[in-house]
Amino acid sequence: MAYQLYRNTTLGNSLQESLDELIQTQQITPQLALQVLLQFDKAINAALASRVRNRVNFRHNYTCVWACVCE
């Protein structure tokens, strides 16, 4: 299952607002809007996974010291 993290981006919010408007005007069903959002989740995750080369990892040790490692 794709993560829904990117729904809170400008693009994701705009998509949700547009889908809500289409639902309110009865141009699409709520089920279709959900399918569109799920496809958006899959597409944005796949695009970022294949096109972004930099990674950020957060690591901690037993003394609760956190380190941000940028690769």
XYZ file of C-alpha atoms in Angstrom:
71
model
C 0.000 0.000 0.000
C 1.326 3.439 -0.907
C 1.887 5.968 1.803
C -0.508 8.905 2.055
C 2.186 11.319 3.237
C 2.155 13.430 0.077
C -1.558 14.213 0.283
C -0.615 17.145 2.555
C 1.531 18.786 -0.127
C 0.267 21.672 -2.251
C -0.384 19.270 -5.122
C -2.155 16.750 -2.897
C -4.319 19.414 -1.249
C -5.273 20.868 -4.629
C -6.235 17.421 -5.881
C -8.393 16.763 -2.826
C -10.124 20.143 -3.141
C -10.854 19.493 -6.814
C -12.203 16.034 -6.063
C -14.387 17.419 -3.265
C -15.818 19.989 -5.661
C -16.563 17.291 -8.239
C -18.296 15.213 -5.571
C -20.374 18.209 -4.424
C -21.542 18.868 -7.988
C -22.231 15.145 -8.396
C -19.865 14.817 -11.346
C -18.026 11.912 -9.714
C -18.805 9.485 -6.913
C -16.919 9.417 -3.612
C -15.679 5.946 -4.562
C -14.116 7.299 -7.764
C -12.490 10.143 -5.809
C -10.966 7.594 -3.438
C -9.601 5.603 -6.385
C -8.039 8.768 -7.792
C -6.377 9.527 -4.426
C -5.044 5.985 -4.162
C -3.601 6.233 -7.669
C -2.038 9.595 -6.732
C -0.422 7.963 -3.679
C 1.062 5.192 -5.815
C 2.236 7.534 -8.572
C 3.910 10.111 -6.327
C 5.698 7.428 -4.303
C 6.906 5.660 -7.453
C 8.085 8.913 -9.028
C 10.018 9.982 -5.958
C 11.517 6.523 -5.472
C 12.836 6.409 -9.023
C 13.872 10.042 -9.512
C 15.242 11.214 -6.166
C 18.828 10.212 -5.554
C 19.489 11.776 -2.152
C 18.432 9.981 0.979
C 18.183 11.105 4.585
C 18.401 8.617 7.430
C 17.930 9.307 11.102
C 19.894 7.125 13.483
C 20.176 7.042 17.228
C 22.282 5.221 19.730
C 21.566 4.047 23.239
C 22.361 7.429 24.773
C 19.412 8.957 22.863
C 21.667 10.985 20.602
C 20.133 11.388 17.181
C 22.162 11.882 14.018
C 20.943 12.930 10.596
C 22.923 11.165 7.870
C 22.538 12.632 4.380
C 23.694 10.348 1.594
